[in-house]
Amino acid sequence: MTDVIKLLPDHVANQIAAGEVVQRPASVVKELLENAVDAKATLIKLIVKEGGKSLIQVIDNGQGMTQTDARFCFERHATSKISSADDLFDLHTKGFRGEALASIAAIAHVDLKTKTTQAELGSHIQIEGSTVVSQEVVAAPQGTSIAVKNLFFNVPARRKFLKSKQVEFRHILDEFHRIALVYPEIEFHLYHDGTELFKLLKANQRQRICHIFGSRMNERLVPVNEETEVVTISGFICKPEFAKKSRGEQFFFANDRFIKSPYLHHAVMAAFEGFIKPSTLPGYFLYLKVNPTSIDVNIHPTKTEVKFDDEQTLYAILRSAVKHSLGQFNVVPTLDFSHDPNMDTPYAYTQKRAVTPQVTVDRSFNPFSTDKGGNSVAGVIQQNGNEAWKELYKGLDSAVTKDFSRVEFESDTDQLETLFSADSEEAASGATVFQLKRKYVVSTLKSGMLIINQQRAHQRVLYERFLKDITIQQGMTQQLLFPIELQYSLAEISVLQEIRDSLIHMGFAIEIDGETIRFKGLPVLITEEKVTNLMDVLIADYKEGISADNISQAEILARSLSQNLSIKTGERLEKESQLALVHDLFACKDTVMSPFQRKIYTTISDTDIEKQLN
Ligand code: ADP
Ligand code: MG
């Protein structure tokens, strides 16, 4: 047999390595920004086009590179930052592997201009897929500019995997925030498609947070400071009353690197325990400094998980530091649980009009009525003269005109069964529904009974309603006498811009003005008290949904709203609401599964009962 092992040529090896370092445009942004920070820049500009797909450029005023280094920096394992393995245990730079530029150059068109302070002239190098296509001496300002164009041009499979430019840009924004939050002393600018999104001037830590997340942050922040032998903690937590249902303002940094740590997150949550509502998250910006030798550096550069030597001690210190701040700043005693923080100040108005929510329950409706004029849903709607009903059911005509006394669905044995009997005695009396354990609505059937999970059923009803509103653009608006103004960060605004049309279709009357959203009207199902929270959750769910699944914007939004606005387990329902729920559910296109793929109801047949009692 002949020898079969070959050494991969460098450009192939680089391309493979690139897969590890560069997952998406945001990975390039991270590496380039870190290099600029390592080069001691005081001003860093990030210029992005089309979510980074066509251009990512970082311009810094740092120390620059000599002509030789400029050529050399694209080689694998070329780094100025460590020279021996021992250095690994005392790192003070962001990079140290000398892999980033080689990896990026393997899968993109790279244009580098750089000049050191001492040099008269700078270097200009162009590389395409690891091949140097030009190298010249040019006049250049001090510092470095690296432009990365056409990412993954030679790896079509990866290019295809990229998400929309909005999604990619949001990942870029995350990286930008993570670095800008650590270096308030560095000025950062960010441009996307020609628009200046951030101009973060040199500031202190608190100001930097406010410049990024909006001035509303200032009143929310409470400082945290703790110095021990093991760790020094500094930074801020947000007051408990501003805890949100959504994620997004939770940041840990260890030795100036953003890290993710479910364990330390738990420590913060433990400190907040009892001070925030369940299922809400406090915001925090916490900077930990530990001895570099006590933190595992042998981790992948793109990963944000770390391993601390003494995690348990760290946990205890962190929890007590956060608790201490909550107490010291008198944050805790002023808390009033019955008080809804959404009502506090964020609205730019003081007088509130009491809004009567639009009642969507048809009180006279009885799905089991034998009255000829009223035994179809459509008949009841017209009889009742409730225009809202007609609106709500437009487009669901097939379901609406279905005779409700004969709603059919597939039974477990795959047989179609007639479930509702118009001539059953209980049905005629109308006394056929009741609530069980504040969780189920039970309805008697001709041949048994139907047990409906109230929360899932209502989610299904709302989901279809919102989905239809978005696609047919006919959500009804309840105009507000006093518009509500809410402030958002630029990242949130970019999400809101993206979903703006859907919001309008659902019935939101909104104007986006810089970092402010003015709500002039709301969909009928959404009350003023709910809107702040709802928007936070909507933004978070949208961000998550769009990057996780391949589902449409309309579905993500309808799903999020249905989850939030639905009747919950534990809620007591009046008889008419129970009836309306059964009725609404069986007017849905899909009555079997909730939008979250959970079964909505089960049936128990007479035969089952008889068997049991035999
Ligand atoms: P690492 O950062 O791990 O050293 P990189 O591939 O990111 O590896 O960069 C390789 C080398 O190129 C760095 O060690 C540094 O010497 C040089 N370099 C990269 N970017 C810059 C920059 N913006 N300014 C000055 N030098 C830079
Ligand atoms: Mg680097």
mmCIF file with all atom_site columns, N, CA and C in Angstrom, residues 375-435:
data_model
loop_
_atom_site.group_PDB
_atom_site.id
_atom_site.type_symbol
_atom_site.label_atom_id
_atom_site.label_alt_id
_atom_site.label_comp_id
_atom_site.label_asym_id
_atom_site.label_entity_id
_atom_site.label_seq_id
_atom_site.pdbx_PDB_ins_code
_atom_site.Cartn_x
_atom_site.Cartn_y
_atom_site.Cartn_z
_atom_site.occupancy
_atom_site.B_iso_or_equiv
_atom_site.pdbx_formal_charge
_atom_site.auth_seq_id
_atom_site.auth_comp_id
_atom_site.auth_asym_id
_atom_site.auth_atom_id
_atom_site.pdbx_PDB_model_num
ATOM 1   N N  . ASN A 1 375 ? -78.315 29.116 16.157 1.00 0.00 ? 375 ASN A N  1
ATOM 2   C CA . ASN A 1 375 ? -77.461 27.966 16.405 1.00 0.00 ? 375 ASN A CA 1
ATOM 3   C C  . ASN A 1 375 ? -76.233 27.904 15.514 1.00 0.00 ? 375 ASN A C  1
ATOM 4   N N  . SER A 1 376 ? -76.073 28.887 14.673 1.00 0.00 ? 376 SER A N  1
ATOM 5   C CA . SER A 1 376 ? -74.785 28.965 13.999 1.00 0.00 ? 376 SER A CA 1
ATOM 6   C C  . SER A 1 376 ? -74.089 30.207 14.523 1.00 0.00 ? 376 SER A C  1
ATOM 7   N N  . VAL A 1 377 ? -72.774 30.131 14.558 1.00 0.00 ? 377 VAL A N  1
ATOM 8   C CA . VAL A 1 377 ? -72.016 31.255 15.096 1.00 0.00 ? 377 VAL A CA 1
ATOM 9   C C  . VAL A 1 377 ? -72.335 32.519 14.316 1.00 0.00 ? 377 VAL A C  1
ATOM 10  N N  . ALA A 1 378 ? -72.382 32.373 12.990 1.00 0.00 ? 378 ALA A N  1
ATOM 11  C CA . ALA A 1 378 ? -72.627 33.540 12.150 1.00 0.00 ? 378 ALA A CA 1
ATOM 12  C C  . ALA A 1 378 ? -73.980 34.154 12.506 1.00 0.00 ? 378 ALA A C  1
ATOM 13  N N  . GLY A 1 379 ? -74.939 33.296 12.732 1.00 0.00 ? 379 GLY A N  1
ATOM 14  C CA . GLY A 1 379 ? -76.261 33.775 13.078 1.00 0.00 ? 379 GLY A CA 1
ATOM 15  C C  . GLY A 1 379 ? -76.227 34.601 14.355 1.00 0.00 ? 379 GLY A C  1
ATOM 16  N N  . VAL A 1 380 ? -75.522 34.098 15.316 1.00 0.00 ? 380 VAL A N  1
ATOM 17  C CA . VAL A 1 380 ? -75.446 34.796 16.596 1.00 0.00 ? 380 VAL A CA 1
ATOM 18  C C  . VAL A 1 380 ? -74.775 36.141 16.423 1.00 0.00 ? 380 VAL A C  1
ATOM 19  N N  . ILE A 1 381 ? -73.731 36.142 15.626 1.00 0.00 ? 381 ILE A N  1
ATOM 20  C CA . ILE A 1 381 ? -73.000 37.385 15.436 1.00 0.00 ? 381 ILE A CA 1
ATOM 21  C C  . ILE A 1 381 ? -73.930 38.458 14.883 1.00 0.00 ? 381 ILE A C  1
ATOM 22  N N  . GLN A 1 382 ? -74.681 38.091 13.860 1.00 0.00 ? 382 GLN A N  1
ATOM 23  C CA . GLN A 1 382 ? -75.542 39.088 13.252 1.00 0.00 ? 382 GLN A CA 1
ATOM 24  C C  . GLN A 1 382 ? -76.663 39.507 14.185 1.00 0.00 ? 382 GLN A C  1
ATOM 25  N N  . GLN A 1 383 ? -77.214 38.531 14.821 1.00 0.00 ? 383 GLN A N  1
ATOM 26  C CA . GLN A 1 383 ? -78.295 38.801 15.751 1.00 0.00 ? 383 GLN A CA 1
ATOM 27  C C  . GLN A 1 383 ? -77.851 39.786 16.813 1.00 0.00 ? 383 GLN A C  1
ATOM 28  N N  . ASN A 1 384 ? -76.693 39.552 17.298 1.00 0.00 ? 384 ASN A N  1
ATOM 29  C CA . ASN A 1 384 ? -76.187 40.335 18.394 1.00 0.00 ? 384 ASN A CA 1
ATOM 30  C C  . ASN A 1 384 ? -75.784 41.734 17.947 1.00 0.00 ? 384 ASN A C  1
ATOM 31  N N  . GLY A 1 385 ? -75.619 41.881 16.667 1.00 0.00 ? 385 GLY A N  1
ATOM 32  C CA . GLY A 1 385 ? -75.275 43.186 16.122 1.00 0.00 ? 385 GLY A CA 1
ATOM 33  C C  . GLY A 1 385 ? -73.899 43.659 16.568 1.00 0.00 ? 385 GLY A C  1
ATOM 34  N N  . ASN A 1 386 ? -73.087 42.767 17.012 1.00 0.00 ? 386 ASN A N  1
ATOM 35  C CA . ASN A 1 386 ? -71.760 43.183 17.464 1.00 0.00 ? 386 ASN A CA 1
ATOM 36  C C  . ASN A 1 386 ? -70.803 43.205 16.280 1.00 0.00 ? 386 ASN A C  1
ATOM 37  N N  . GLU A 1 387 ? -70.494 44.431 15.822 1.00 0.00 ? 387 GLU A N  1
ATOM 38  C CA . GLU A 1 387 ? -69.660 44.569 14.627 1.00 0.00 ? 387 GLU A CA 1
ATOM 39  C C  . GLU A 1 387 ? -68.269 43.978 14.846 1.00 0.00 ? 387 GLU A C  1
ATOM 40  N N  . ALA A 1 388 ? -67.828 44.075 16.084 1.00 0.00 ? 388 ALA A N  1
ATOM 41  C CA . ALA A 1 388 ? -66.486 43.583 16.382 1.00 0.00 ? 388 ALA A CA 1
ATOM 42  C C  . ALA A 1 388 ? -66.352 42.105 16.048 1.00 0.00 ? 388 ALA A C  1
ATOM 43  N N  . TRP A 1 389 ? -67.385 41.390 16.328 1.00 0.00 ? 389 TRP A N  1
ATOM 44  C CA . TRP A 1 389 ? -67.346 39.960 16.043 1.00 0.00 ? 389 TRP A CA 1
ATOM 45  C C  . TRP A 1 389 ? -67.122 39.695 14.575 1.00 0.00 ? 389 TRP A C  1
ATOM 46  N N  . LYS A 1 390 ? -67.897 40.466 13.793 1.00 0.00 ? 390 LYS A N  1
ATOM 47  C CA . LYS A 1 390 ? -67.787 40.254 12.348 1.00 0.00 ? 390 LYS A CA 1
ATOM 48  C C  . LYS A 1 390 ? -66.359 40.505 11.896 1.00 0.00 ? 390 LYS A C  1
ATOM 49  N N  . GLU A 1 391 ? -65.800 41.598 12.432 1.00 0.00 ? 391 GLU A N  1
ATOM 50  C CA . GLU A 1 391 ? -64.430 41.943 12.085 1.00 0.00 ? 391 GLU A CA 1
ATOM 51  C C  . GLU A 1 391 ? -63.486 40.804 12.446 1.00 0.00 ? 391 GLU A C  1
ATOM 52  N N  . LEU A 1 392 ? -63.678 40.324 13.653 1.00 0.00 ? 392 LEU A N  1
ATOM 53  C CA . LEU A 1 392 ? -62.749 39.324 14.160 1.00 0.00 ? 392 LEU A CA 1
ATOM 54  C C  . LEU A 1 392 ? -62.792 38.034 13.373 1.00 0.00 ? 392 LEU A C  1
ATOM 55  N N  . TYR A 1 393 ? -63.929 37.789 12.806 1.00 0.00 ? 393 TYR A N  1
ATOM 56  C CA . TYR A 1 393 ? -64.038 36.502 12.128 1.00 0.00 ? 393 TYR A CA 1
ATOM 57  C C  . TYR A 1 393 ? -63.899 36.590 10.623 1.00 0.00 ? 393 TYR A C  1
ATOM 58  N N  . LYS A 1 394 ? -63.697 37.801 10.110 1.00 0.00 ? 394 LYS A N  1
ATOM 59  C CA . LYS A 1 394 ? -63.505 37.935 8.679  1.00 0.00 ? 394 LYS A CA 1
ATOM 60  C C  . LYS A 1 394 ? -62.320 37.067 8.275  1.00 0.00 ? 394 LYS A C  1
ATOM 61  N N  . GLY A 1 395 ? -62.468 36.365 7.194  1.00 0.00 ? 395 GLY A N  1
ATOM 62  C CA . GLY A 1 395 ? -61.340 35.542 6.755  1.00 0.00 ? 395 GLY A CA 1
ATOM 63  C C  . GLY A 1 395 ? -61.362 34.155 7.384  1.00 0.00 ? 395 GLY A C  1
ATOM 64  N N  . LEU A 1 396 ? -62.211 33.990 8.361  1.00 0.00 ? 396 LEU A N  1
ATOM 65  C CA . LEU A 1 396 ? -62.334 32.657 8.953  1.00 0.00 ? 396 LEU A CA 1
ATOM 66  C C  . LEU A 1 396 ? -63.703 32.113 8.603  1.00 0.00 ? 396 LEU A C  1
ATOM 67  N N  . ASP A 1 397 ? -64.168 32.561 7.449  1.00 0.00 ? 397 ASP A N  1
ATOM 68  C CA . ASP A 1 397 ? -65.544 32.286 7.075  1.00 0.00 ? 397 ASP A CA 1
ATOM 69  C C  . ASP A 1 397 ? -65.940 30.822 7.174  1.00 0.00 ? 397 ASP A C  1
ATOM 70  N N  . SER A 1 398 ? -65.032 29.962 6.721  1.00 0.00 ? 398 SER A N  1
ATOM 71  C CA . SER A 1 398 ? -65.401 28.554 6.722  1.00 0.00 ? 398 SER A CA 1
ATOM 72  C C  . SER A 1 398 ? -65.709 28.097 8.143  1.00 0.00 ? 398 SER A C  1
ATOM 73  N N  . ALA A 1 399 ? -64.918 28.596 9.079  1.00 0.00 ? 399 ALA A N  1
ATOM 74  C CA . ALA A 1 399 ? -65.144 28.190 10.462 1.00 0.00 ? 399 ALA A CA 1
ATOM 75  C C  . ALA A 1 399 ? -66.415 28.824 11.010 1.00 0.00 ? 399 ALA A C  1
ATOM 76  N N  . VAL A 1 400 ? -66.620 30.057 10.612 1.00 0.00 ? 400 VAL A N  1
ATOM 77  C CA . VAL A 1 400 ? -67.745 30.790 11.176 1.00 0.00 ? 400 VAL A CA 1
ATOM 78  C C  . VAL A 1 400 ? -69.081 30.204 10.742 1.00 0.00 ? 400 VAL A C  1
ATOM 79  N N  . THR A 1 401 ? -69.137 29.842 9.485  1.00 0.00 ? 401 THR A N  1
ATOM 80  C CA . THR A 1 401 ? -70.425 29.380 9.000  1.00 0.00 ? 401 THR A CA 1
ATOM 81  C C  . THR A 1 401 ? -70.706 27.930 9.398  1.00 0.00 ? 401 THR A C  1
ATOM 82  N N  . LYS A 1 402 ? -69.708 27.337 9.995  1.00 0.00 ? 402 LYS A N  1
ATOM 83  C CA . LYS A 1 402 ? -69.915 25.960 10.424 1.00 0.00 ? 402 LYS A CA 1
ATOM 84  C C  . LYS A 1 402 ? -71.021 25.925 11.474 1.00 0.00 ? 402 LYS A C  1
ATOM 85  N N  . ASP A 1 403 ? -71.915 25.010 11.320 1.00 0.00 ? 403 ASP A N  1
ATOM 86  C CA . ASP A 1 403 ? -72.985 24.908 12.296 1.00 0.00 ? 403 ASP A CA 1
ATOM 87  C C  . ASP A 1 403 ? -72.378 24.434 13.610 1.00 0.00 ? 403 ASP A C  1
ATOM 88  N N  . PHE A 1 404 ? -72.499 25.263 14.623 1.00 0.00 ? 404 PHE A N  1
ATOM 89  C CA . PHE A 1 404 ? -71.803 24.974 15.857 1.00 0.00 ? 404 PHE A CA 1
ATOM 90  C C  . PHE A 1 404 ? -72.391 23.778 16.598 1.00 0.00 ? 404 PHE A C  1
ATOM 91  N N  . SER A 1 405 ? -73.615 23.444 16.259 1.00 0.00 ? 405 SER A N  1
ATOM 92  C CA . SER A 1 405 ? -74.195 22.291 16.954 1.00 0.00 ? 405 SER A CA 1
ATOM 93  C C  . SER A 1 405 ? -73.620 20.988 16.400 1.00 0.00 ? 405 SER A C  1
ATOM 94  N N  . ARG A 1 406 ? -72.783 21.127 15.345 1.00 0.00 ? 406 ARG A N  1
ATOM 95  C CA . ARG A 1 406 ? -72.222 19.902 14.788 1.00 0.00 ? 406 ARG A CA 1
ATOM 96  C C  . ARG A 1 406 ? -70.723 20.025 14.514 1.00 0.00 ? 406 ARG A C  1
ATOM 97  N N  . VAL A 1 407 ? -70.032 20.640 15.463 1.00 0.00 ? 407 VAL A N  1
ATOM 98  C CA . VAL A 1 407 ? -68.588 20.749 15.280 1.00 0.00 ? 407 VAL A CA 1
ATOM 99  C C  . VAL A 1 407 ? -67.979 19.363 15.351 1.00 0.00 ? 407 VAL A C  1
ATOM 100 N N  . GLU A 1 408 ? -67.110 19.091 14.398 1.00 0.00 ? 408 GLU A N  1
ATOM 101 C CA . GLU A 1 408 ? -66.543 17.754 14.365 1.00 0.00 ? 408 GLU A CA 1
ATOM 102 C C  . GLU A 1 408 ? -65.036 17.813 14.493 1.00 0.00 ? 408 GLU A C  1
ATOM 103 N N  . PHE A 1 409 ? -64.494 16.830 15.106 1.00 0.00 ? 409 PHE A N  1
ATOM 104 C CA . PHE A 1 409 ? -63.047 16.728 15.036 1.00 0.00 ? 409 PHE A CA 1
ATOM 105 C C  . PHE A 1 409 ? -62.632 15.279 15.130 1.00 0.00 ? 409 PHE A C  1
ATOM 106 N N  . GLU A 1 410 ? -61.353 15.054 14.864 1.00 0.00 ? 410 GLU A N  1
ATOM 107 C CA . GLU A 1 410 ? -60.892 13.675 14.834 1.00 0.00 ? 410 GLU A CA 1
ATOM 108 C C  . GLU A 1 410 ? -60.766 13.133 16.247 1.00 0.00 ? 410 GLU A C  1
ATOM 109 N N  . SER A 1 411 ? -61.355 12.021 16.481 1.00 0.00 ? 411 SER A N  1
ATOM 110 C CA . SER A 1 411 ? -61.218 11.412 17.798 1.00 0.00 ? 411 SER A CA 1
ATOM 111 C C  . SER A 1 411 ? -59.940 10.601 17.813 1.00 0.00 ? 411 SER A C  1
ATOM 112 N N  . ASP A 1 412 ? -59.621 10.059 18.962 1.00 0.00 ? 412 ASP A N  1
ATOM 113 C CA . ASP A 1 412 ? -58.382 9.295  19.089 1.00 0.00 ? 412 ASP A CA 1
ATOM 114 C C  . ASP A 1 412 ? -58.339 8.130  18.117 1.00 0.00 ? 412 ASP A C  1
ATOM 115 N N  . THR A 1 413 ? -59.497 7.589  17.820 1.00 0.00 ? 413 THR A N  1
ATOM 116 C CA . THR A 1 413 ? -59.509 6.423  16.937 1.00 0.00 ? 413 THR A CA 1
ATOM 117 C C  . THR A 1 413 ? -59.588 6.833  15.476 1.00 0.00 ? 413 THR A C  1
ATOM 118 N N  . ASP A 1 414 ? -59.280 8.133  15.249 1.00 0.00 ? 414 ASP A N  1
ATOM 119 C CA . ASP A 1 414 ? -59.231 8.635  13.891 1.00 0.00 ? 414 ASP A CA 1
ATOM 120 C C  . ASP A 1 414 ? -60.591 8.648  13.193 1.00 0.00 ? 414 ASP A C  1
ATOM 121 N N  . GLN A 1 415 ? -61.596 8.557  13.973 1.00 0.00 ? 415 GLN A N  1
ATOM 122 C CA . GLN A 1 415 ? -62.940 8.583  13.399 1.00 0.00 ? 415 GLN A CA 1
ATOM 123 C C  . GLN A 1 415 ? -63.484 9.987  13.545 1.00 0.00 ? 415 GLN A C  1
ATOM 124 N N  . LEU A 1 416 ? -64.276 10.402 12.616 1.00 0.00 ? 416 LEU A N  1
ATOM 125 C CA . LEU A 1 416 ? -64.932 11.685 12.814 1.00 0.00 ? 416 LEU A CA 1
ATOM 126 C C  . LEU A 1 416 ? -66.178 11.459 13.653 1.00 0.00 ? 416 LEU A C  1
ATOM 127 N N  . GLU A 1 417 ? -66.284 12.248 14.659 1.00 0.00 ? 417 GLU A N  1
ATOM 128 C CA . GLU A 1 417 ? -67.424 12.039 15.540 1.00 0.00 ? 417 GLU A CA 1
ATOM 129 C C  . GLU A 1 417 ? -68.238 13.307 15.624 1.00 0.00 ? 417 GLU A C  1
ATOM 130 N N  . THR A 1 418 ? -69.488 13.169 15.766 1.00 0.00 ? 418 THR A N  1
ATOM 131 C CA . THR A 1 418 ? -70.299 14.345 16.011 1.00 0.00 ? 418 THR A CA 1
ATOM 132 C C  . THR A 1 418 ? -70.274 14.589 17.507 1.00 0.00 ? 418 THR A C  1
ATOM 133 N N  . LEU A 1 419 ? -69.753 15.743 17.858 1.00 0.00 ? 419 LEU A N  1
ATOM 134 C CA . LEU A 1 419 ? -69.513 15.949 19.279 1.00 0.00 ? 419 LEU A CA 1
ATOM 135 C C  . LEU A 1 419 ? -70.619 16.709 19.984 1.00 0.00 ? 419 LEU A C  1
ATOM 136 N N  . PHE A 1 420 ? -71.044 17.750 19.336 1.00 0.00 ? 420 PHE A N  1
ATOM 137 C CA . PHE A 1 420 ? -72.037 18.566 20.007 1.00 0.00 ? 420 PHE A CA 1
ATOM 138 C C  . PHE A 1 420 ? -73.421 18.188 19.517 1.00 0.00 ? 420 PHE A C  1
ATOM 139 N N  . SER A 1 421 ? -74.232 17.907 20.430 1.00 0.00 ? 421 SER A N  1
ATOM 140 C CA . SER A 1 421 ? -75.554 17.483 20.026 1.00 0.00 ? 421 SER A CA 1
ATOM 141 C C  . SER A 1 421 ? -76.557 18.566 20.361 1.00 0.00 ? 421 SER A C  1
ATOM 142 N N  . ALA A 1 422 ? -77.262 18.998 19.355 1.00 0.00 ? 422 ALA A N  1
ATOM 143 C CA . ALA A 1 422 ? -78.209 20.090 19.566 1.00 0.00 ? 422 ALA A CA 1
ATOM 144 C C  . ALA A 1 422 ? -79.383 19.638 20.416 1.00 0.00 ? 422 ALA A C  1
ATOM 145 N N  . ASP A 1 423 ? -79.635 18.347 20.398 1.00 0.00 ? 423 ASP A N  1
ATOM 146 C CA . ASP A 1 423 ? -80.828 17.956 21.127 1.00 0.00 ? 423 ASP A CA 1
ATOM 147 C C  . ASP A 1 423 ? -80.528 17.360 22.508 1.00 0.00 ? 423 ASP A C  1
ATOM 148 N N  . SER A 1 424 ? -79.257 17.410 22.890 1.00 0.00 ? 424 SER A N  1
ATOM 149 C CA . SER A 1 424 ? -78.971 16.886 24.225 1.00 0.00 ? 424 SER A CA 1
ATOM 150 C C  . SER A 1 424 ? -79.616 17.799 25.269 1.00 0.00 ? 424 SER A C  1
ATOM 151 N N  . GLU A 1 425 ? -79.996 17.216 26.338 1.00 0.00 ? 425 GLU A N  1
ATOM 152 C CA . GLU A 1 425 ? -80.759 17.940 27.347 1.00 0.00 ? 425 GLU A CA 1
ATOM 153 C C  . GLU A 1 425 ? -79.938 19.045 28.002 1.00 0.00 ? 425 GLU A C  1
ATOM 154 N N  . GLU A 1 426 ? -78.716 18.652 28.409 1.00 0.00 ? 426 GLU A N  1
ATOM 155 C CA . GLU A 1 426 ? -77.878 19.640 29.097 1.00 0.00 ? 426 GLU A CA 1
ATOM 156 C C  . GLU A 1 426 ? -77.566 20.797 28.169 1.00 0.00 ? 426 GLU A C  1
ATOM 157 N N  . ALA A 1 427 ? -77.344 20.437 26.921 1.00 0.00 ? 427 ALA A N  1
ATOM 158 C CA . ALA A 1 427 ? -77.006 21.478 25.967 1.00 0.00 ? 427 ALA A CA 1
ATOM 159 C C  . ALA A 1 427 ? -78.130 22.492 25.866 1.00 0.00 ? 427 ALA A C  1
ATOM 160 N N  . ALA A 1 428 ? -79.307 21.996 25.813 1.00 0.00 ? 428 ALA A N  1
ATOM 161 C CA . ALA A 1 428 ? -80.438 22.893 25.680 1.00 0.00 ? 428 ALA A CA 1
ATOM 162 C C  . ALA A 1 428 ? -80.565 23.794 26.905 1.00 0.00 ? 428 ALA A C  1
ATOM 163 N N  . SER A 1 429 ? -80.264 23.273 28.050 1.00 0.00 ? 429 SER A N  1
ATOM 164 C CA . SER A 1 429 ? -80.399 24.073 29.260 1.00 0.00 ? 429 SER A CA 1
ATOM 165 C C  . SER A 1 429 ? -79.269 25.100 29.361 1.00 0.00 ? 429 SER A C  1
ATOM 166 N N  . GLY A 1 430 ? -78.209 24.893 28.614 1.00 0.00 ? 430 GLY A N  1
ATOM 167 C CA . GLY A 1 430 ? -77.099 25.844 28.639 1.00 0.00 ? 430 GLY A CA 1
ATOM 168 C C  . GLY A 1 430 ? -76.141 25.571 29.785 1.00 0.00 ? 430 GLY A C  1
ATOM 169 N N  . ALA A 1 431 ? -76.467 24.625 30.646 1.00 0.00 ? 431 ALA A N  1
ATOM 170 C CA . ALA A 1 431 ? -75.628 24.380 31.813 1.00 0.00 ? 431 ALA A CA 1
ATOM 171 C C  . ALA A 1 431 ? -74.580 23.325 31.500 1.00 0.00 ? 431 ALA A C  1
ATOM 172 N N  . THR A 1 432 ? -73.849 23.521 30.407 1.00 0.00 ? 432 THR A N  1
ATOM 173 C CA . THR A 1 432 ? -72.980 22.439 29.982 1.00 0.00 ? 432 THR A CA 1
ATOM 174 C C  . THR A 1 432 ? -71.500 22.719 30.161 1.00 0.00 ? 432 THR A C  1
ATOM 175 N N  . VAL A 1 433 ? -71.151 23.855 30.707 1.00 0.00 ? 433 VAL A N  1
ATOM 176 C CA . VAL A 1 433 ? -69.723 24.074 30.946 1.00 0.00 ? 433 VAL A CA 1
ATOM 177 C C  . VAL A 1 433 ? -69.481 24.410 32.413 1.00 0.00 ? 433 VAL A C  1
ATOM 178 N N  . PHE A 1 434 ? -68.331 24.009 32.875 1.00 0.00 ? 434 PHE A N  1
ATOM 179 C CA . PHE A 1 434 ? -67.899 24.452 34.207 1.00 0.00 ? 434 PHE A CA 1
ATOM 180 C C  . PHE A 1 434 ? -66.382 24.452 34.230 1.00 0.00 ? 434 PHE A C  1
ATOM 181 N N  . GLN A 1 435 ? -65.854 25.149 35.247 1.00 0.00 ? 435 GLN A N  1
ATOM 182 C CA . GLN A 1 435 ? -64.407 25.248 35.313 1.00 0.00 ? 435 GLN A CA 1
ATOM 183 C C  . GLN A 1 435 ? -63.892 24.284 36.367 1.00 0.00 ? 435 GLN A C  1
#
